[in-house]
Structure formats: C-alpha cells, structure tokens
mmCIF file of C-alpha atoms and ligand atoms in Angstrom:
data_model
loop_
_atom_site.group_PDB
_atom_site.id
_atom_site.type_symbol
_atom_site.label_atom_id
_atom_site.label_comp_id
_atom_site.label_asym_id
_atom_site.label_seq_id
_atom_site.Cartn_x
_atom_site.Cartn_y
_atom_site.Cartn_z
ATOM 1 C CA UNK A 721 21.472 71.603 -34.396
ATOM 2 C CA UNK A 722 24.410 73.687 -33.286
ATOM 3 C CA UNK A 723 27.988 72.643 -33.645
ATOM 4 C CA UNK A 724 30.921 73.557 -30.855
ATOM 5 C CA UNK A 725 34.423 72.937 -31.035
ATOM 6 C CA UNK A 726 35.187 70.037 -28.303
ATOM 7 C CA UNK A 727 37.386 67.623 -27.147
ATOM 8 C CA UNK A 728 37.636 64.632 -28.706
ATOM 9 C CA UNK A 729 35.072 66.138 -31.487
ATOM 10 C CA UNK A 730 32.554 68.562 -32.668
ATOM 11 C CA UNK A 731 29.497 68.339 -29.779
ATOM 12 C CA UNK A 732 26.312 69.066 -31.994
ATOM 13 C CA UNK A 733 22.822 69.938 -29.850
ATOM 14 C CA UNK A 734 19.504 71.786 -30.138
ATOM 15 C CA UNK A 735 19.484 73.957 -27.417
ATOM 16 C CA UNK A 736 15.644 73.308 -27.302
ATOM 17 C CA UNK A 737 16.852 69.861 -26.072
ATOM 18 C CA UNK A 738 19.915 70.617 -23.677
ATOM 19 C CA UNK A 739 20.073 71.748 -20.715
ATOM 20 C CA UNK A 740 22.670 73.454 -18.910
ATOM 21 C CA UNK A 741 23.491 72.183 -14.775
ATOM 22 C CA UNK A 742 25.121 74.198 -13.135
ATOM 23 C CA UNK A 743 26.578 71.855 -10.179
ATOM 24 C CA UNK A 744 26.981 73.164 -6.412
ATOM 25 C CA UNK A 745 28.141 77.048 -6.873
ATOM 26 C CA UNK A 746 27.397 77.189 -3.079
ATOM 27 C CA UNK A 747 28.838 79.110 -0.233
ATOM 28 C CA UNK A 748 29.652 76.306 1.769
ATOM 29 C CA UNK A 749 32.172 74.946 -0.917
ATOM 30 C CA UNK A 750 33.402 78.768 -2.424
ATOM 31 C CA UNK A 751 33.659 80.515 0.964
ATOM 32 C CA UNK A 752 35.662 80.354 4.004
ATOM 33 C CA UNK A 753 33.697 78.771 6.869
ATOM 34 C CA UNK A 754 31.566 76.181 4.661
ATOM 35 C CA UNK A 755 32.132 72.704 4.348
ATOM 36 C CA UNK A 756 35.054 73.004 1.708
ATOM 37 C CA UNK A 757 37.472 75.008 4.329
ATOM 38 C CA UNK A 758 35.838 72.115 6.900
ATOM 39 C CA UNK A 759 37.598 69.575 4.952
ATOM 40 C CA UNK A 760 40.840 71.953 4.684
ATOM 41 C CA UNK A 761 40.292 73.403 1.627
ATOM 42 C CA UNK A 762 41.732 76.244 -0.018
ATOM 43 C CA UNK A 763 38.428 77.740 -1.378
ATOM 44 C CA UNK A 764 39.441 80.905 -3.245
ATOM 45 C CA UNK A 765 40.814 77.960 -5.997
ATOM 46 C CA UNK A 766 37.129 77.634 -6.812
ATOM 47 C CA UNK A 767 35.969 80.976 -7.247
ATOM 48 C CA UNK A 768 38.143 81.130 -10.731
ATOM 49 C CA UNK A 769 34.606 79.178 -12.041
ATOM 50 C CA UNK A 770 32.261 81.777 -10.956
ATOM 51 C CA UNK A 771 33.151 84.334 -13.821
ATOM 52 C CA UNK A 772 32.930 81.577 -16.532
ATOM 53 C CA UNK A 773 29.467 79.921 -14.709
ATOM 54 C CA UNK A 774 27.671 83.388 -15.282
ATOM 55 C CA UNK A 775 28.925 83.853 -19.069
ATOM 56 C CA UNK A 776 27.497 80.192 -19.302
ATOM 57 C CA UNK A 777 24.513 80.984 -17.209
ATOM 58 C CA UNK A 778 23.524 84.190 -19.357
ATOM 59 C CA UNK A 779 24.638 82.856 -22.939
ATOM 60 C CA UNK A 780 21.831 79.796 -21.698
ATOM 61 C CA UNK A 781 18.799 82.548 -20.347
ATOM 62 C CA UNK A 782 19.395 84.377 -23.845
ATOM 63 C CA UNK A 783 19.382 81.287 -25.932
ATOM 64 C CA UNK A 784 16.333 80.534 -23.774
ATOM 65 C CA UNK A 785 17.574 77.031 -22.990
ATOM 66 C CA UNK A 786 16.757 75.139 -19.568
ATOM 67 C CA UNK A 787 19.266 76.420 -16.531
ATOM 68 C CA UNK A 788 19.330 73.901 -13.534
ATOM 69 C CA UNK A 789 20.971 74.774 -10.463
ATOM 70 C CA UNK A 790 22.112 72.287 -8.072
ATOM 71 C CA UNK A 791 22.831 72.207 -4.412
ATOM 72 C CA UNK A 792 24.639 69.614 -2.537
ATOM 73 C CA UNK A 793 23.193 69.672 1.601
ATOM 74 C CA UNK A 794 21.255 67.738 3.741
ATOM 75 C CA UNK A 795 17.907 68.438 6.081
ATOM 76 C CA UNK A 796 18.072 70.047 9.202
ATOM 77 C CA UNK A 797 17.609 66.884 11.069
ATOM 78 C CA UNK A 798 20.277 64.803 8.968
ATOM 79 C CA UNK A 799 18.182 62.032 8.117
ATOM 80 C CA UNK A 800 19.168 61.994 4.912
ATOM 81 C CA UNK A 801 22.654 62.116 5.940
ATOM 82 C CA UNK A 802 24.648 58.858 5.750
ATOM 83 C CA UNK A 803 26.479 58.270 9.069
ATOM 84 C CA UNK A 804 29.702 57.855 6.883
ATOM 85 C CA UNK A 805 29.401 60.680 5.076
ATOM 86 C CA UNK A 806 28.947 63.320 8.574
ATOM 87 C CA UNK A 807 31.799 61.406 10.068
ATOM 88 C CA UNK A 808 34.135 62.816 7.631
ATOM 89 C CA UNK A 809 36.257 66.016 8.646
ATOM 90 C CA UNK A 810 37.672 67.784 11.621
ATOM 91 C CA UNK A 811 35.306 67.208 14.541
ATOM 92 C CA UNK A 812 33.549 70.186 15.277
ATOM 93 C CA UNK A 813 33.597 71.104 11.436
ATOM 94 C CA UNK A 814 31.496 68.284 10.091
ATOM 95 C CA UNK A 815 27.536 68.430 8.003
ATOM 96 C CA UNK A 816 25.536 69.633 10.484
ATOM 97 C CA UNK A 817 27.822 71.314 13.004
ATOM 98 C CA UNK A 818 27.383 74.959 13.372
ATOM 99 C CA UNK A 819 29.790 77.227 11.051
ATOM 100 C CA UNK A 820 30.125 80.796 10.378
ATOM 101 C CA UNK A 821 27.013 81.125 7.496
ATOM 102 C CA UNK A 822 25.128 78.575 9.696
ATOM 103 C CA UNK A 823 25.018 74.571 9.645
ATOM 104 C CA UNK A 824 27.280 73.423 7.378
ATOM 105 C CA UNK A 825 26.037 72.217 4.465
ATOM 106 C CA UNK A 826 22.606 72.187 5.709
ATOM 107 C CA UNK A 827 19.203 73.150 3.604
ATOM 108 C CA UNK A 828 17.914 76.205 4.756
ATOM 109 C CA UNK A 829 21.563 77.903 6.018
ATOM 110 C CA UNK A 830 23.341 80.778 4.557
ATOM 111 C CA UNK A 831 26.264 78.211 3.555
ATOM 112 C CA UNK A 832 23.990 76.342 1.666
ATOM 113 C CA UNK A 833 22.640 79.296 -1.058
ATOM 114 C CA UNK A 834 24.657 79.615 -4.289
ATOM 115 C CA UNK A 835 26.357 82.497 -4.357
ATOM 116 C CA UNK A 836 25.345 85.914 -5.212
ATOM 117 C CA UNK A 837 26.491 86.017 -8.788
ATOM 118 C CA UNK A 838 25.180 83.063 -9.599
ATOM 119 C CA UNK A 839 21.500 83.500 -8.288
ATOM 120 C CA UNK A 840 19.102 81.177 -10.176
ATOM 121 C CA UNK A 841 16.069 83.677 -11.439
ATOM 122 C CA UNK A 842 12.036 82.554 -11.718
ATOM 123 C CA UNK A 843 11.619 79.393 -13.483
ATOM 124 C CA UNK A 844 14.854 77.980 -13.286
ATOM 125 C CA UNK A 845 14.914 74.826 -11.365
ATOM 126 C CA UNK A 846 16.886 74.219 -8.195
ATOM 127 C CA UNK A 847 17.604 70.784 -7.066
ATOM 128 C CA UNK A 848 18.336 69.892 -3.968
ATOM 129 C CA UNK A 849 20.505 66.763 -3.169
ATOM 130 C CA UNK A 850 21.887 64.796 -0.612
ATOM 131 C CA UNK A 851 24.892 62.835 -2.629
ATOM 132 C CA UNK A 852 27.527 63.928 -5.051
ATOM 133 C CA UNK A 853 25.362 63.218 -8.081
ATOM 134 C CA UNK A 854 22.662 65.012 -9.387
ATOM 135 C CA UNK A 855 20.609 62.147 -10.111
ATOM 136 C CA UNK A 856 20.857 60.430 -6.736
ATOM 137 C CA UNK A 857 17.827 60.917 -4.549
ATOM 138 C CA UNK A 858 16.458 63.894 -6.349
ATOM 139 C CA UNK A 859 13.798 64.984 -9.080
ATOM 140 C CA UNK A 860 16.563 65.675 -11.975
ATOM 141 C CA UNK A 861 15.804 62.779 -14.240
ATOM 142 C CA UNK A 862 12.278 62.893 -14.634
ATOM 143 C CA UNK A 863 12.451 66.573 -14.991
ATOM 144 C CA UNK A 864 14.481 66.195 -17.695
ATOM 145 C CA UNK A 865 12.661 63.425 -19.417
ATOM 146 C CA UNK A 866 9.554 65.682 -19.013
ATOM 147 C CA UNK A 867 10.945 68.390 -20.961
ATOM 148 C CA UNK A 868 12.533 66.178 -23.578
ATOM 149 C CA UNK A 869 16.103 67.512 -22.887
ATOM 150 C CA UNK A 870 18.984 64.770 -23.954
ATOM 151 C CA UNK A 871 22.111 66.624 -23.946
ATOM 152 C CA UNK A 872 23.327 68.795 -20.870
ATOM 153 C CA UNK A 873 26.382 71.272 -20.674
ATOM 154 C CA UNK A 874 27.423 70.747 -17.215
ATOM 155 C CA UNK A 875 29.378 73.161 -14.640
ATOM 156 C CA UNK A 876 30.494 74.109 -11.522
ATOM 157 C CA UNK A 877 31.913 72.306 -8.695
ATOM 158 C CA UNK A 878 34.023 70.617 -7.713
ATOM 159 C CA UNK A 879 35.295 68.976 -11.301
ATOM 160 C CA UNK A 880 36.136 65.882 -10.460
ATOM 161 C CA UNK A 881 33.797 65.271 -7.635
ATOM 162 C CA UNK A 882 30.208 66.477 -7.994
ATOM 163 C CA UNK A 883 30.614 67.397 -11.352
ATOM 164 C CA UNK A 884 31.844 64.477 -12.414
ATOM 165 C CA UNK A 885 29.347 61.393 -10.942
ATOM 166 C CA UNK A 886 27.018 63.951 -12.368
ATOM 167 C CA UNK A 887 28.509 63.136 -15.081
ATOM 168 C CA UNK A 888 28.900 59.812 -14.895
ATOM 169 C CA UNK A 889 25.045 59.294 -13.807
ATOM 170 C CA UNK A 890 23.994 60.959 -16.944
ATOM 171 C CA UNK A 891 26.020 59.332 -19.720
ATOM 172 C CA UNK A 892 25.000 55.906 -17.864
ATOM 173 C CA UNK A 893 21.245 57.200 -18.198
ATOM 174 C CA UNK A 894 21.531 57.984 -21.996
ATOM 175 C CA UNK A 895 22.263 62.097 -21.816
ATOM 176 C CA UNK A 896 25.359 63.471 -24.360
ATOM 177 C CA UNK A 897 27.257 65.474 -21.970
ATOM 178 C CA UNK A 898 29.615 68.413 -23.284
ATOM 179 C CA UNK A 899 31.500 69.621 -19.374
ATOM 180 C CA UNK A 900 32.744 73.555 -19.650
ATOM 181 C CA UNK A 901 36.131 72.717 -18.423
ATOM 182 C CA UNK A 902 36.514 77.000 -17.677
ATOM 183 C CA UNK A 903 33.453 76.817 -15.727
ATOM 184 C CA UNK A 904 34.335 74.123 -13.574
ATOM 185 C CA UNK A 905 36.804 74.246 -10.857
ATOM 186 C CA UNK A 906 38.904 72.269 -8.341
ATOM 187 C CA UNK A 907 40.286 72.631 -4.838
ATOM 188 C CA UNK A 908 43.298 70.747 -6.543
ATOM 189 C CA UNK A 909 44.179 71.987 -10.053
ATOM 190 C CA UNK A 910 45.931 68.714 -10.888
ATOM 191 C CA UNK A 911 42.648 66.759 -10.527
ATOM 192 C CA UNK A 912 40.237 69.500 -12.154
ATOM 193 C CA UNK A 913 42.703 68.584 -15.324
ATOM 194 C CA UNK A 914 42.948 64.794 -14.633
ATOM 195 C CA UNK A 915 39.012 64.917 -14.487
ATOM 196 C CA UNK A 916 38.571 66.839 -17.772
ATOM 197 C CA UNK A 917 41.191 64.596 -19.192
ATOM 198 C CA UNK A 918 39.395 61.463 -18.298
ATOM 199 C CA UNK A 919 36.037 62.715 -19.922
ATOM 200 C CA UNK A 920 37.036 63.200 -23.558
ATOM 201 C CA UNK A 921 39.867 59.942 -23.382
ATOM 202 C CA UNK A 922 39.340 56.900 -25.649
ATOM 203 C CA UNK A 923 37.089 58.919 -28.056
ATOM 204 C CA UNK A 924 34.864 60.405 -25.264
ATOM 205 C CA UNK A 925 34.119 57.818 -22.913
ATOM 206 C CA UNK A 926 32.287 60.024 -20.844
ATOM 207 C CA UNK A 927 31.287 62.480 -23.345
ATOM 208 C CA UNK A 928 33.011 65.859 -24.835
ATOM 209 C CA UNK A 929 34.693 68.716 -23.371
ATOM 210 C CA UNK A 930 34.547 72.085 -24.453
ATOM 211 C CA UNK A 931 34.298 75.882 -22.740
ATOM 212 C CA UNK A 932 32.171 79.301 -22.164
ATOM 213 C CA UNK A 933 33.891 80.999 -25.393
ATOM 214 C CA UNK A 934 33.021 78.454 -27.505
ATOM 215 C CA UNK A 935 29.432 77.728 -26.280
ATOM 216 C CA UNK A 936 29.017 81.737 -26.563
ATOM 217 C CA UNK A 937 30.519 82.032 -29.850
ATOM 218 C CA UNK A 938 28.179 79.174 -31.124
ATOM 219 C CA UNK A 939 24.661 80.464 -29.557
ATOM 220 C CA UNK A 940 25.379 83.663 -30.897
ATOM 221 C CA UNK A 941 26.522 82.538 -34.301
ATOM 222 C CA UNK A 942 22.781 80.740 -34.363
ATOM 223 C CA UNK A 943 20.864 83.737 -33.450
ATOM 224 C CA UNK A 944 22.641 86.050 -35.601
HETATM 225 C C1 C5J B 1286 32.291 68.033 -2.681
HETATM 226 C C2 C5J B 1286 31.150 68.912 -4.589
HETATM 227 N N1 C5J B 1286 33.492 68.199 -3.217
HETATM 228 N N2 C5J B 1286 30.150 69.707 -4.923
HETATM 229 N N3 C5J B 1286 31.182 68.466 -3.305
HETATM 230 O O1 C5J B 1286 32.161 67.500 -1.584
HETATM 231 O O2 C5J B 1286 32.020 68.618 -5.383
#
C-alpha cells in the first residue's frame, strides 16, 4: 500500500487496485463552441485542469495503474437523451444542435473527443455516457469489479458536477475515492472549492482529497 497526504487523512491504496477516471476532458466543455459556451460558459476556466490531468495521467501509465477516460454525449439520434435534459440552454445551442466542432455533445463529433493533450492511448478504456455520472447507463462498474480495482483517483470536469455524482455513485457502490482537487476544474471557482470542500467534511463523507504533486511524489517514492 502507498500512503498520500489528503484531506481529512492519509489516503492509503495499491495502485494494482485503483484506478484513475479521468471525467469529461472534452472539447465540447473546454472549448468555445461546445456545449459549455452553449450554456454560457466561460470555458478557458477549465483548461487550468488540463496541465495537472496529464501529470496525473502519466504518473498513472508509469505506475502502470488502470487510466479510464470518460465522455459525457449522447447518440446521434438522441434516444438516449432525456427530453429535459436537450431542453436546457439557448435554443439553437442545445445537445444535438449543430455547433462549430459538430453536434454538440454528440458521439461521433469533433466536440465530443477529449482533447489533444489528454488523448487516451491503446488499452485504456473510454466510457461513453449519457448522464453526469460515470456509473449511470454505462459499463464502468463491472469493469471495475472485473479487474478488482476498489479505490479510484478521480479528475477532470466539471468538479462539482460530473466529477462529483461520479463521485457520489462510487462511494455509494463501495469504491474509496481520493478527487485531485488541481486536476479538476470549474466554470465557477467558488463551487470547484465548495465541491472539494464538501468531499473531505465530517471526516470524509465522500472520501479524501488530495492533488497531482502528492500522487507523483508518492508513486515515485514506491518505485524508487
Ligand atoms: C456538465 C460535466 N457540467 N462534465 N458536465 O454538464 O460536468
């Protein structure tokens, strides 16, 4: 077991059983024209998390622990889209409509890849989902289950949306959850630090937070 330095206390895992997620690092949410500016966003506040995702990403790929990318987006005909959910947002700029990288937030479209930097390689997997949770709809539990994993370091975006009832879906399904607050990011600062506030309150009620220099520090400590 390794040990990092968290919030509210020391998170101890075996990489061979922890994955990190890396949560919606997509072009539709970090780039003008996707869903995020839809909504009326200022999305340069997320790419702050991109720098911090890749130290996270790399210090994972050279630990060789499990990298899972996620993707939040819907299928081309929207039938996995609730009504409710499209109906948000400026007409004309809603899931589905067309946008400059494509249909927003739709599987398939140029909005919908993660972005450059943060290019899953062969063998990680890439989950595609239709909520704000991971585990909603998709393949993410039983691929975890399969591989033994019960702890995740999570990332990404946004903190205290998608990251968070990723969050929330895991600790209720038995995971320990350690969130990088660096690599996570907000289109409102004040919630990104409300969110990583709420996770380590009353003793960790949703599990521990910690960050990328820490996590480094720690992986390389163990292979050195
Ligand atoms: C949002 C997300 N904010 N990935 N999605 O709609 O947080």
């Amino acid at each position: 077991m390794i040990e990092i330095p968290a919030d509210p206390s020391a998170f101890a895992f075996d990489p061979a059983r922890t994955a990190l997620v890396v949560i919606d690092m997509q072009r539709d949410f970090l780039e003008p024209g996707g869903f995020g500016a839809a909504l009326g966003n200022d999305v340069s506040l997320l790419a702050a998390a991109i720098g911090p995702c890749r130290v996270a990403i790399d210090a994972a790929r050279a630990a060789g622990m499990l990298v899972i990318h996620t993707r939040e987006g819907h299928r081309p005909d929207l039938s996995d889209a609730p009504p409710a959910k499209i109906a948000r947002g400026a007409p004309s700029r809603r899931i589905g409509d067309p946008g400059p990288m494509g249909r927003i937030l739709v599987r398939g479209e140029a909005g919908h890849e993660i972005v450059a930097a943060l290019a899953p390689i062969a063998g990680e997997p890439v989950i595609d989902k239709p909520g704000k949770g991971a585990f909603y709809a998709t393949e993410l539990e039983p691929m975890l289950r399969h591989r033994g994993i019960e702890a995740l370091l999570i990332a990404g975006v946004t903190t205290e949306v998608c990251v968070h009832t990723t969050l929330r879906e895991a600790n209720d399904r038995g995971f320990r959850c350690a969130v990088l607050g660096d690599a996570c990011a907000s289109y409102f600062p004040e919630f990104h630090a409300a969110a990583l506030a709420m996770v380590s309150a009353q003793g960790g009620i949703f599990g521990w937070v910690t960050d990328t220099a820490r996590l480094t520090a720690a992986l390389e400590g163990d292979r050195a």
